[in-house]
Coordinates of N, CA and C and ligand atoms in Angstrom, one line a residue:
M1321 N -40.2 21.3 141.1 CA -40.5 20.8 142.5 C -39.3 20.6 143.3
G1322 N -38.1 20.7 142.7 CA -36.8 20.7 143.4 C -36.7 19.4 144.3
Q1323 N -36.3 19.7 145.5 CA -36.0 18.6 146.5 C -37.3 18.0 147.1
R1324 N -38.5 18.6 146.8 CA -39.7 18.1 147.4 C -40.3 17.0 146.6
K1325 N -40.4 15.8 147.2 CA -40.9 14.6 146.5 C -42.5 14.8 146.5
P1326 N -43.1 14.8 145.3 CA -44.5 15.0 145.2 C -45.3 13.8 145.9
I1327 N -46.5 14.2 146.3 CA -47.4 13.2 146.9 C -48.7 13.2 146.0
V1328 N -49.2 12.1 145.7 CA -50.5 12.0 145.1 C -51.4 11.2 146.1
A1329 N -52.4 11.8 146.7 CA -53.2 11.2 147.7 C -54.6 11.1 147.3
G1330 N -55.2 10.0 147.5 CA -56.6 9.8 147.2 C -57.5 9.9 148.4
N1331 N -58.5 10.8 148.4 CA -59.5 10.9 149.5 C -60.8 10.2 149.0
W1332 N -61.0 9.0 149.6 CA -62.2 8.3 149.2 C -63.5 8.8 149.8
K1333 N -63.4 9.7 150.7 CA -64.6 10.1 151.5 C -65.4 8.9 152.0
M1334 N -66.7 9.0 151.9 CA -67.5 7.8 152.4 C -67.9 6.9 151.2
N1335 N -66.8 6.4 150.6 CA -66.9 5.5 149.4 C -65.9 4.5 149.5
G1336 N -66.0 3.4 148.7 CA -64.9 2.4 148.7 C -65.4 1.1 149.1
S1337 N -64.5 0.1 148.9 CA -64.9 -1.3 149.1 C -63.6 -2.1 149.2
C1338 N -63.7 -3.4 149.6 CA -62.5 -4.2 149.6 C -62.0 -4.4 148.2
E1339 N -62.9 -4.5 147.2 CA -62.5 -4.6 145.8 C -61.6 -3.4 145.4
L1340 N -62.1 -2.3 145.7 CA -61.3 -1.0 145.3 C -60.0 -1.0 146.0
I1341 N -59.9 -1.5 147.2 CA -58.6 -1.6 147.9 C -57.6 -2.4 147.1
K1342 N -58.1 -3.6 146.6 CA -57.2 -4.4 145.8 C -56.8 -3.7 144.5
E1343 N -57.7 -3.1 143.9 CA -57.4 -2.4 142.6 C -56.4 -1.3 142.8
I1344 N -56.6 -0.5 143.8 CA -55.8 0.7 144.1 C -54.4 0.2 144.6
A1345 N -54.4 -0.8 145.4 CA -53.1 -1.4 145.9 C -52.2 -1.8 144.7
A1346 N -52.9 -2.4 143.7 CA -52.1 -2.8 142.5 C -51.5 -1.6 141.7
V1347 N -52.4 -0.5 141.6 CA -51.9 0.7 141.0 C -50.8 1.3 141.8
S1348 N -50.9 1.4 143.1 CA -50.0 2.0 144.0 C -48.6 1.3 143.9
E1349 N -48.6 0.0 143.8 CA -47.4 -0.7 143.7 C -46.7 -0.4 142.4
Q1350 N -47.4 -0.1 141.3 CA -46.8 0.2 140.0 C -46.2 1.6 140.0
V1351 N -46.9 2.5 140.7 CA -46.5 4.0 140.5 C -45.8 4.6 141.7
S1352 N -45.7 3.9 142.8 CA -45.0 4.5 144.0 C -43.5 4.4 143.8
G1353 N -42.7 5.2 144.3 CA -41.3 5.1 144.3 C -40.5 6.4 144.3
E1354 N -39.4 6.4 143.6 CA -38.5 7.5 143.6 C -39.2 8.8 143.2
Q1355 N -40.0 8.7 142.2 CA -40.6 9.9 141.6 C -41.7 10.5 142.5
R1356 N -42.4 9.7 143.2 CA -43.6 10.2 144.0 C -44.0 9.3 145.1
E1357 N -44.7 9.9 146.1 CA -45.3 9.1 147.2 C -46.8 9.0 146.9
V1358 N -47.3 7.8 147.0 CA -48.8 7.6 146.7 C -49.4 7.2 148.1
L1359 N -50.6 7.8 148.3 CA -51.2 7.7 149.6 C -52.7 7.7 149.4
V1360 N -53.4 6.9 150.3 CA -54.8 6.7 150.2 C -55.5 7.0 151.6
F1361 N -56.6 7.7 151.5 CA -57.4 7.9 152.7 C -58.8 7.2 152.5
P1362 N -58.8 5.9 152.9 CA -60.1 5.2 152.8 C -61.0 5.5 154.0
P1363 N -62.2 5.1 154.0 CA -63.0 5.3 155.2 C -62.3 4.5 156.3
A1364 N -62.4 5.0 157.5 CA -61.6 4.5 158.7 C -61.9 3.0 158.9
I1365 N -63.1 2.5 158.6 CA -63.4 1.1 158.8 C -62.7 0.2 157.8
L1366 N -62.2 0.8 156.8 CA -61.4 0.0 155.8 C -59.9 0.1 156.0
L1367 N -59.5 0.8 157.0 CA -58.1 1.1 157.2 C -57.2 -0.1 157.3
S1368 N -57.6 -1.1 158.2 CA -56.8 -2.3 158.4 C -56.6 -3.0 157.1
E1369 N -57.7 -3.2 156.4 CA -57.8 -3.9 155.1 C -56.8 -3.2 154.1
A1370 N -56.8 -1.9 154.1 CA -56.0 -1.2 153.1 C -54.5 -1.3 153.5
I1371 N -54.2 -1.3 154.8 CA -52.8 -1.4 155.2 C -52.3 -2.8 154.9
S1372 N -53.2 -3.8 155.2 CA -52.8 -5.2 154.9 C -52.5 -5.4 153.4
A1373 N -53.2 -4.6 152.6 CA -53.0 -4.8 151.1 C -51.8 -4.0 150.7
G1374 N -51.1 -3.4 151.6 CA -49.8 -2.7 151.3 C -49.9 -1.3 151.0
L1375 N -51.1 -0.7 151.2 CA -51.2 0.8 150.8 C -50.6 1.7 151.9
N1376 N -50.1 2.8 151.5 CA -49.6 3.8 152.4 C -50.9 4.7 152.7
C1377 N -51.2 4.7 154.0 CA -52.6 5.1 154.3 C -52.7 6.2 155.4
G1378 N -53.8 6.8 155.4 CA -54.2 7.7 156.5 C -55.7 7.7 156.7
T1379 N -56.1 8.4 157.8 CA -57.6 8.6 158.0 C -58.0 10.0 157.5
Q1380 N -59.3 10.1 157.3 CA -59.8 11.4 156.7 C -60.0 12.5 157.8
T1381 N -59.9 12.1 159.1 CA -60.0 13.0 160.2 C -59.5 12.2 161.4
V1382 N -59.2 12.9 162.5 CA -59.0 12.2 163.8 C -59.6 13.1 164.9
S1383 N -59.8 12.4 166.1 CA -60.3 13.2 167.2 C -59.2 14.1 167.7
E1384 N -59.6 15.2 168.3 CA -58.7 16.1 168.9 C -58.3 15.6 170.3
F1385 N -59.1 14.6 170.8 CA -58.9 14.1 172.2 C -58.0 12.9 172.1
E1386 N -57.3 12.6 173.2 CA -56.3 11.5 173.2 C -57.0 10.2 173.3
S1387 N -58.0 10.1 174.3 CA -58.8 8.8 174.4 C -60.0 9.2 175.3
G1388 N -60.9 8.2 175.5 CA -62.0 8.4 176.5 C -63.4 8.3 175.9
A1389 N -64.3 8.9 176.5 CA -65.7 8.8 176.2 C -66.1 9.7 175.1
Y1390 N -65.7 9.4 173.9 CA -66.0 10.2 172.7 C -66.6 9.2 171.6
T1391 N -67.8 8.8 171.8 CA -68.4 7.8 171.0 C -68.3 8.1 169.5
G1392 N -67.8 7.2 168.7 CA -67.8 7.3 167.3 C -66.5 8.0 166.7
E1393 N -65.7 8.5 167.6 CA -64.5 9.2 167.2 C -63.3 8.3 166.8
I1394 N -62.4 8.9 166.1 CA -61.2 8.1 165.6 C -60.0 8.5 166.4
Q1395 N -59.4 7.5 167.1 CA -58.3 7.8 168.0 C -57.0 7.8 167.2
A1396 N -56.3 8.9 167.2 CA -55.0 9.1 166.4 C -54.0 8.0 166.8
S1397 N -53.8 7.8 168.1 CA -52.7 6.8 168.4 C -53.1 5.4 167.9
L1398 N -54.4 5.1 167.9 CA -54.8 3.8 167.4 C -54.5 3.7 165.8
V1399 N -54.8 4.8 165.2 CA -54.6 4.8 163.7 C -53.1 4.6 163.5
K1400 N -52.2 5.2 164.3 CA -50.8 5.0 164.1 C -50.4 3.6 164.4
S1401 N -51.0 3.0 165.5 CA -50.6 1.6 165.8 C -51.1 0.6 164.8
L1402 N -52.1 1.0 164.0 CA -52.5 0.1 162.9 C -51.5 0.1 161.8
G1403 N -50.6 1.1 161.7 CA -49.6 1.2 160.7 C -49.9 2.3 159.7
A1404 N -50.8 3.2 160.0 CA -51.0 4.3 159.1 C -50.0 5.4 159.4
N1405 N -49.8 6.3 158.4 CA -48.8 7.3 158.6 C -49.3 8.7 158.6
Y1406 N -50.5 8.9 158.1 CA -51.0 10.3 157.9 C -52.5 10.4 158.4
T1407 N -52.9 11.7 158.5 CA -54.4 11.9 158.6 C -54.6 13.3 157.9
L1408 N -55.8 13.4 157.3 CA -56.2 14.7 156.9 C -56.7 15.4 158.1
V1409 N -56.6 16.7 158.2 CA -57.3 17.6 159.2 C -57.8 18.8 158.5
G1410 N -59.0 19.2 158.9 CA -59.6 20.4 158.3 C -60.1 20.3 156.9
H1411 N -60.4 19.1 156.4 CA -61.0 19.0 155.1 C -62.3 19.9 155.0
S1412 N -62.5 20.5 153.9 CA -63.6 21.5 153.8 C -65.0 20.9 154.2
E1413 N -65.1 19.6 153.9 CA -66.4 18.9 154.3 C -66.5 18.8 155.8
R1414 N -65.4 18.6 156.5 CA -65.4 18.6 158.0 C -65.7 20.0 158.5
R1415 N -65.1 21.0 157.8 CA -65.4 22.4 158.3 C -66.8 22.8 158.1
S1416 N -67.4 22.5 156.8 CA -68.7 23.0 156.5 C -69.8 22.1 157.0
I1417 N -69.7 20.8 157.0 CA -70.8 19.9 157.4 C -70.8 19.7 158.9
Y1418 N -69.6 19.6 159.5 CA -69.5 19.2 160.9 C -69.0 20.4 161.8
G1419 N -68.9 21.6 161.2 CA -68.7 22.8 161.9 C -67.3 22.9 162.6
E1420 N -66.3 22.2 162.0 CA -65.0 22.3 162.6 C -64.4 23.7 162.4
S1421 N -64.0 24.4 163.5 CA -63.4 25.7 163.4 C -61.9 25.6 163.2
N1422 N -61.3 26.7 162.9 CA -59.8 26.8 162.8 C -59.1 26.2 164.1
E1423 N -59.7 26.5 165.2 CA -59.2 26.1 166.5 C -59.3 24.6 166.6
D1424 N -60.5 24.0 166.3 CA -60.7 22.6 166.3 C -59.6 21.9 165.4
V1425 N -59.4 22.5 164.3 CA -58.5 21.9 163.3 C -57.1 21.9 163.9
A1426 N -56.7 23.0 164.5 CA -55.4 23.1 165.1 C -55.2 22.0 166.3
N1427 N -56.3 21.8 167.0 CA -56.2 20.8 168.1 C -56.1 19.4 167.5
K1428 N -56.7 19.1 166.4 CA -56.6 17.8 165.7 C -55.2 17.7 165.1
F1429 N -54.7 18.7 164.6 CA -53.3 18.7 164.1 C -52.3 18.4 165.2
A1430 N -52.5 19.0 166.3 CA -51.7 18.7 167.5 C -51.8 17.2 167.9
Q1431 N -53.0 16.7 168.0 CA -53.2 15.4 168.5 C -52.6 14.4 167.5
A1432 N -52.7 14.7 166.2 CA -52.1 13.8 165.2 C -50.6 13.7 165.4
Q1433 N -50.0 14.9 165.5 CA -48.5 14.9 165.6 C -48.1 14.2 166.9
S1434 N -48.8 14.5 168.0 CA -48.3 13.9 169.2 C -48.5 12.4 169.2
S1435 N -49.3 11.9 168.3 CA -49.5 10.4 168.1 C -48.6 9.8 167.1
G1436 N -47.8 10.6 166.5 CA -46.8 10.1 165.5 C -47.4 10.1 164.0
L1437 N -48.5 10.7 163.8 CA -49.1 10.8 162.4 C -48.7 12.1 161.8
T1438 N -48.5 12.1 160.5 CA -48.2 13.4 159.8 C -49.6 14.0 159.4
P1439 N -49.9 15.2 159.9 CA -51.2 15.8 159.4 C -51.1 16.4 158.1
I1440 N -52.1 16.2 157.3 CA -52.2 17.0 156.0 C -53.3 18.1 156.3
L1441 N -52.9 19.3 156.4 CA -53.8 20.4 156.8 C -54.4 21.0 155.6
C1442 N -55.8 20.8 155.5 CA -56.5 21.3 154.3 C -57.0 22.7 154.6
I1443 N -56.8 23.5 153.6 CA -57.2 24.9 153.7 C -57.7 25.4 152.4
G1444 N -58.5 26.4 152.4 CA -59.0 26.9 151.1 C -60.3 27.8 151.3
E1445 N -60.5 28.6 150.3 CA -61.6 29.6 150.4 C -62.8 29.1 149.7
T1446 N -64.0 29.7 150.1 CA -65.3 29.4 149.4 C -65.3 30.3 148.1
Q1447 N -66.3 30.1 147.3 CA -66.5 30.9 146.1 C -66.8 32.3 146.6
A1448 N -67.7 32.5 147.6 CA -68.0 33.9 148.0 C -66.8 34.6 148.5
Q1449 N -65.9 33.9 149.3 CA -64.7 34.5 149.8 C -63.8 34.9 148.6
R1450 N -63.7 34.1 147.6 CA -62.8 34.4 146.5 C -63.4 35.7 145.8
T1451 N -64.7 35.7 145.5 CA -65.3 36.8 144.9 C -65.1 38.1 145.6
E1452 N -65.1 38.0 146.9 CA -64.9 39.2 147.8 C -63.4 39.5 147.9
G1453 N -62.5 38.8 147.2 CA -61.1 39.1 147.2 C -60.4 38.7 148.5
K1454 N -61.0 37.6 149.2 CA -60.5 37.3 150.6 C -59.7 36.0 150.6
T1455 N -59.3 35.5 149.4 CA -58.6 34.2 149.4 C -57.4 34.2 150.3
E1456 N -56.6 35.2 150.2 CA -55.3 35.2 150.9 C -55.6 35.3 152.4
E1457 N -56.5 36.2 152.8 CA -56.9 36.4 154.2 C -57.4 35.1 154.8
V1458 N -58.2 34.3 154.1 CA -58.8 33.1 154.6 C -57.7 32.0 154.8
V1459 N -56.9 31.8 153.8 CA -55.8 30.8 154.0 C -54.8 31.2 155.1
K1460 N -54.6 32.5 155.2 CA -53.6 33.0 156.2 C -54.2 32.6 157.6
Q1461 N -55.5 32.9 157.8 CA -56.1 32.6 159.1 C -56.1 31.1 159.4
Q1462 N -56.4 30.3 158.4 CA -56.4 28.9 158.6 C -55.0 28.4 159.0
L1463 N -53.9 28.9 158.3 CA -52.6 28.5 158.6 C -52.1 29.0 160.0
E1464 N -52.5 30.3 160.2 CA -51.9 30.9 161.5 C -52.6 30.3 162.7
A1465 N -53.8 29.7 162.6 CA -54.4 29.1 163.8 C -53.5 27.9 164.3
V1466 N -52.8 27.2 163.3 CA -51.9 26.2 163.7 C -50.6 26.8 164.2
I1467 N -50.1 27.8 163.5 CA -48.8 28.4 163.9 C -48.9 29.0 165.3
K1468 N -50.1 29.6 165.5 CA -50.2 30.3 166.9 C -50.2 29.2 168.0
K1469 N -50.9 28.1 167.7 CA -51.0 27.1 168.8 C -49.7 26.3 168.9
L1470 N -49.0 25.9 167.8 CA -47.9 24.9 167.9 C -46.6 25.5 167.4
G1471 N -46.6 26.7 166.8 CA -45.3 27.2 166.4 C -45.0 26.8 164.9
I1472 N -44.2 27.5 164.2 CA -43.9 27.3 162.8 C -43.2 25.9 162.7
A1473 N -42.4 25.5 163.7 CA -41.6 24.3 163.6 C -42.5 23.1 163.4
S1474 N -43.8 23.2 163.9 CA -44.7 22.0 163.8 C -45.0 21.7 162.3
L1475 N -44.9 22.8 161.4 CA -45.2 22.5 160.0 C -44.2 21.7 159.3
A1476 N -43.0 21.6 159.9 CA -41.9 20.9 159.3 C -42.3 19.4 159.1
N1477 N -43.2 19.0 160.0 CA -43.6 17.6 160.0 C -45.1 17.5 159.6
S1478 N -45.4 18.2 158.5 CA -46.8 18.2 158.0 C -46.8 18.4 156.5
V1479 N -48.0 18.4 155.9 CA -48.2 18.7 154.5 C -49.4 19.6 154.5
I1480 N -49.4 20.5 153.5 CA -50.5 21.4 153.4 C -51.3 21.0 152.1
A1481 N -52.6 21.0 152.1 CA -53.4 20.8 150.9 C -54.2 22.0 150.7
Y1482 N -53.9 22.8 149.6 CA -54.7 23.9 149.3 C -55.9 23.4 148.4
E1483 N -57.1 23.6 148.9 CA -58.2 23.1 148.1 C -59.3 24.2 148.1
P1484 N -59.4 25.0 147.0 CA -60.5 25.9 147.0 C -61.8 25.2 147.1
V1485 N -62.6 25.6 148.0 CA -63.9 24.9 148.3 C -64.8 24.8 147.0
W1486 N -64.7 25.9 146.2 CA -65.6 25.9 145.0 C -65.1 24.9 143.9
A1487 N -63.9 24.4 144.1 CA -63.4 23.4 143.1 C -63.6 21.9 143.6
I1488 N -64.0 21.7 144.8 CA -64.1 20.4 145.4 C -65.4 19.7 144.9
G1489 N -65.2 18.6 144.1 CA -66.4 17.8 143.7 C -67.3 18.6 142.8
T1490 N -66.9 19.7 142.2 CA -67.8 20.5 141.3 C -67.4 20.4 139.9
G1491 N -66.3 19.8 139.6 CA -65.8 19.8 138.2 C -65.1 21.1 137.8
L1492 N -65.2 22.1 138.7 CA -64.5 23.4 138.4 C -63.1 23.3 139.0
T1493 N -62.1 23.4 138.2 CA -60.7 23.3 138.7 C -60.1 24.7 138.7
A1494 N -59.3 25.1 139.7 CA -58.5 26.3 139.6 C -57.6 26.1 138.4
T1495 N -57.4 27.2 137.6 CA -56.4 27.1 136.5 C -55.0 26.9 137.2
P1496 N -54.1 26.4 136.4 CA -52.7 26.2 137.0 C -52.2 27.6 137.5
E1497 N -52.5 28.7 136.8 CA -52.0 30.0 137.3 C -52.7 30.4 138.6
Q1498 N -54.0 30.2 138.7 CA -54.7 30.5 139.9 C -54.2 29.7 141.1
A1499 N -54.0 28.4 140.9 CA -53.5 27.5 141.9 C -52.1 27.9 142.3
Q1500 N -51.3 28.1 141.3 CA -49.9 28.5 141.6 C -49.8 29.8 142.4
A1501 N -50.7 30.8 142.1 CA -50.6 32.1 142.8 C -50.9 31.9 144.3
T1502 N -51.9 31.0 144.6 CA -52.2 30.8 146.0 C -51.1 30.0 146.7
H1503 N -50.6 29.0 146.0 CA -49.5 28.2 146.6 C -48.3 29.1 146.9
K1504 N -48.0 30.0 145.9 CA -46.9 30.9 146.2 C -47.1 31.8 147.3
Y1505 N -48.4 32.3 147.4 CA -48.7 33.1 148.6 C -48.5 32.3 149.9
I1506 N -48.9 31.1 149.9 CA -48.8 30.3 151.1 C -47.3 30.1 151.5
R1507 N -46.5 29.7 150.4 CA -45.1 29.5 150.7 C -44.4 30.8 151.1
D1508 N -44.7 31.9 150.5 CA -44.1 33.2 150.9 C -44.5 33.6 152.3
L1509 N -45.7 33.3 152.7 CA -46.2 33.6 154.0 C -45.3 32.8 155.0
L1510 N -45.2 31.5 154.8 CA -44.5 30.6 155.7 C -43.0 31.0 155.7
H1511 N -42.5 31.4 154.6 CA -41.1 31.9 154.4 C -40.8 33.0 155.4
S1512 N -41.8 33.9 155.6 CA -41.6 35.0 156.5 C -41.5 34.5 158.0
Y1513 N -41.9 33.3 158.3 CA -41.8 32.7 159.6 C -40.5 31.9 159.7
D1514 N -40.2 31.1 158.6 CA -39.0 30.2 158.7 C -38.7 29.8 157.2
Q1515 N -37.6 30.2 156.7 CA -37.2 29.9 155.3 C -37.1 28.4 155.0
Q1516 N -36.5 27.7 156.0 CA -36.2 26.3 155.7 C -37.5 25.5 155.7
V1517 N -38.4 25.8 156.7 CA -39.7 25.1 156.8 C -40.4 25.3 155.5
A1518 N -40.5 26.6 155.1 CA -41.3 27.0 153.9 C -40.7 26.3 152.6
S1519 N -39.4 26.2 152.5 CA -39.0 25.6 151.2 C -39.0 24.1 151.2
A1520 N -39.1 23.5 152.3 CA -39.1 22.0 152.3 C -40.6 21.5 152.3
L1521 N -41.5 22.3 152.7 CA -42.9 21.9 152.9 C -43.6 21.5 151.6
R1522 N -44.3 20.4 151.6 CA -45.0 20.0 150.4 C -46.4 20.6 150.5
I1523 N -46.8 21.3 149.4 CA -48.1 21.9 149.3 C -48.9 21.3 148.1
L1524 N -49.9 20.5 148.5 CA -50.7 19.8 147.4 C -51.9 20.7 147.0
Y1525 N -52.3 20.5 145.7 CA -53.5 21.1 145.2 C -54.6 20.1 145.2
G1526 N -55.8 20.5 145.6 CA -57.0 19.6 145.5 C -58.2 20.4 145.0
G1527 N -59.0 19.7 144.2 CA -60.2 20.3 143.7 C -60.4 19.9 142.2
S1528 N -61.2 18.8 142.0 CA -61.5 18.3 140.7 C -60.3 18.1 139.8
V1529 N -59.3 17.5 140.5 CA -58.1 17.1 139.7 C -58.5 15.8 138.9
N1530 N -58.1 15.8 137.6 CA -58.3 14.5 136.9 C -57.1 14.3 135.9
E1531 N -57.2 13.2 135.1 CA -56.1 12.9 134.3 C -55.8 13.9 133.2
S1532 N -56.8 14.7 132.9 CA -56.6 15.7 131.9 C -55.9 17.0 132.4
N1533 N -56.1 17.3 133.7 CA -55.6 18.6 134.1 C -54.4 18.5 135.1
S1534 N -54.1 17.2 135.5 CA -53.1 17.1 136.6 C -51.7 17.5 136.2
E1535 N -51.4 17.2 134.9 CA -50.0 17.4 134.5 C -49.6 18.9 134.6
L1536 N -50.5 19.7 134.1 CA -50.2 21.2 134.1 C -50.2 21.7 135.5
L1537 N -51.1 21.2 136.3 CA -51.2 21.7 137.7 C -49.9 21.3 138.5
F1538 N -49.5 20.0 138.3 CA -48.4 19.5 139.1 C -47.0 20.1 138.5
A1539 N -47.1 20.7 137.3 CA -45.8 21.3 136.8 C -45.6 22.7 137.4
Q1540 N -46.5 23.2 138.1 CA -46.3 24.6 138.7 C -45.2 24.5 139.8
A1541 N -44.5 25.6 139.9 CA -43.3 25.6 140.8 C -43.6 25.3 142.3
D1542 N -44.8 25.7 142.8 CA -45.1 25.5 144.2 C -46.1 24.5 144.4
I1543 N -46.5 23.7 143.4 CA -47.4 22.6 143.6 C -46.7 21.3 143.7
D1544 N -46.9 20.6 144.8 CA -46.1 19.4 145.0 C -46.9 18.1 145.0
G1545 N -47.9 18.1 144.1 CA -48.7 16.9 144.0 C -50.2 17.3 144.3
G1546 N -51.0 16.3 144.5 CA -52.4 16.6 144.7 C -53.2 15.7 145.7
L1547 N -54.3 16.3 146.1 CA -55.3 15.5 146.9 C -56.5 15.3 146.0
I1548 N -56.8 14.1 145.7 CA -57.7 13.7 144.7 C -58.9 13.1 145.3
G1549 N -60.1 13.6 145.0 CA -61.4 13.0 145.5 C -61.9 12.0 144.5
G1550 N -62.9 12.5 143.7 CA -63.7 11.6 142.8 C -62.8 10.7 141.9
A1551 N -61.7 11.3 141.4 CA -60.9 10.5 140.4 C -60.1 9.4 141.1
S1552 N -60.0 9.5 142.4 CA -59.2 8.5 143.1 C -60.0 7.2 143.3
L1553 N -61.2 7.2 142.9 CA -62.1 6.0 143.0 C -62.0 5.2 141.7
K1554 N -61.3 5.8 140.7 CA -61.3 5.1 139.4 C -59.8 4.7 139.2
P1555 N -59.5 3.5 139.3 CA -58.1 3.0 139.3 C -57.3 3.6 138.1
Q1556 N -57.8 3.5 136.9 CA -57.0 4.0 135.7 C -56.8 5.5 135.7
S1557 N -57.8 6.2 136.2 CA -57.6 7.7 136.3 C -56.6 8.0 137.4
F1558 N -56.7 7.3 138.5 CA -55.8 7.6 139.6 C -54.4 7.3 139.2
K1559 N -54.2 6.2 138.4 CA -52.9 5.8 138.0 C -52.3 6.9 137.1
A1560 N -53.1 7.4 136.1 CA -52.6 8.4 135.2 C -52.3 9.7 136.0
I1561 N -53.1 10.0 137.0 CA -52.8 11.2 137.8 C -51.5 11.0 138.5
C1562 N -51.3 9.9 139.1 CA -50.0 9.6 139.8 C -48.9 9.7 138.8
E1563 N -49.0 9.2 137.7 CA -47.9 9.2 136.7 C -47.5 10.6 136.3
S1564 N -48.5 11.6 136.4 CA -48.2 12.9 136.0 C -47.5 13.7 137.0
A1565 N -47.3 13.2 138.2 CA -46.5 13.8 139.3 C -45.1 13.3 139.3
K1566 N -44.2 14.2 139.0 CA -42.8 13.7 138.8 C -41.8 14.5 139.7
G1567 N -41.1 13.8 140.5 CA -40.2 14.5 141.4 C -38.9 15.0 140.7
Ligands
LIG2955 C1 -61.3 16.3 148.0 O1 -62.2 15.6 148.5 O2 -60.4 16.7 148.7 C2 -61.3 16.6 146.6 C3 -60.4 17.4 146.1 O3 -62.4 16.1 145.8 P1 -62.5 16.2 144.2 O4 -61.2 15.8 143.6 O5 -63.6 15.2 143.9 O6 -62.9 17.6 143.9

């Protein structure tokens, strides 16, 4: 992993409780530090509680708009002012259930950065796209939507999460070799735009990561930690996953 400090991030989706915040805050205190950054994405309504408990936090999405009449939306600048540092953008559930396009995701990425949040840009192919041999084409389009709008320099202040859609919440994990191949493709593609940005950028793997497979995945040259869904709701599993990420 070289100079890139790994991140282990928990995406709680629409789950969680004040009790879980206390348990994960205790885990985070034990395992955060020199070796790795630990990060949690609780539901937005639990954000203040999580920040008060000392967690390094973000939201699972933000609005692409700055402020105004957008009922139910999450304002990036408010998230920042509460003390959060990150937001996910373009999680596959946002893309598939809420119809977010590559352009919408690029707009959210822009709004996050202009509010002082670091976006974690989620990209990845569906099973059908992989079967058709389109994995690289899909992740390229997802990345280039952001590059086209904001330029390659914008990625210097971001994190990428490669999450094959077929591996999210299914128990099917990409093999370390499959994941590494796509991570390398992503880094090589970005390298063709800007070598420095590409070599400093942290690229996380997500998709059914658990305490049995995390060590091998995180040991791959271009995998800089993980975005963890289901297993991040189990404090002991999350702790073991965090401990397997070593900078
Ligand atoms: C996710 O929600 O980003 C995710 C990777 O979920 P899971 O670990 O449950 O597959």
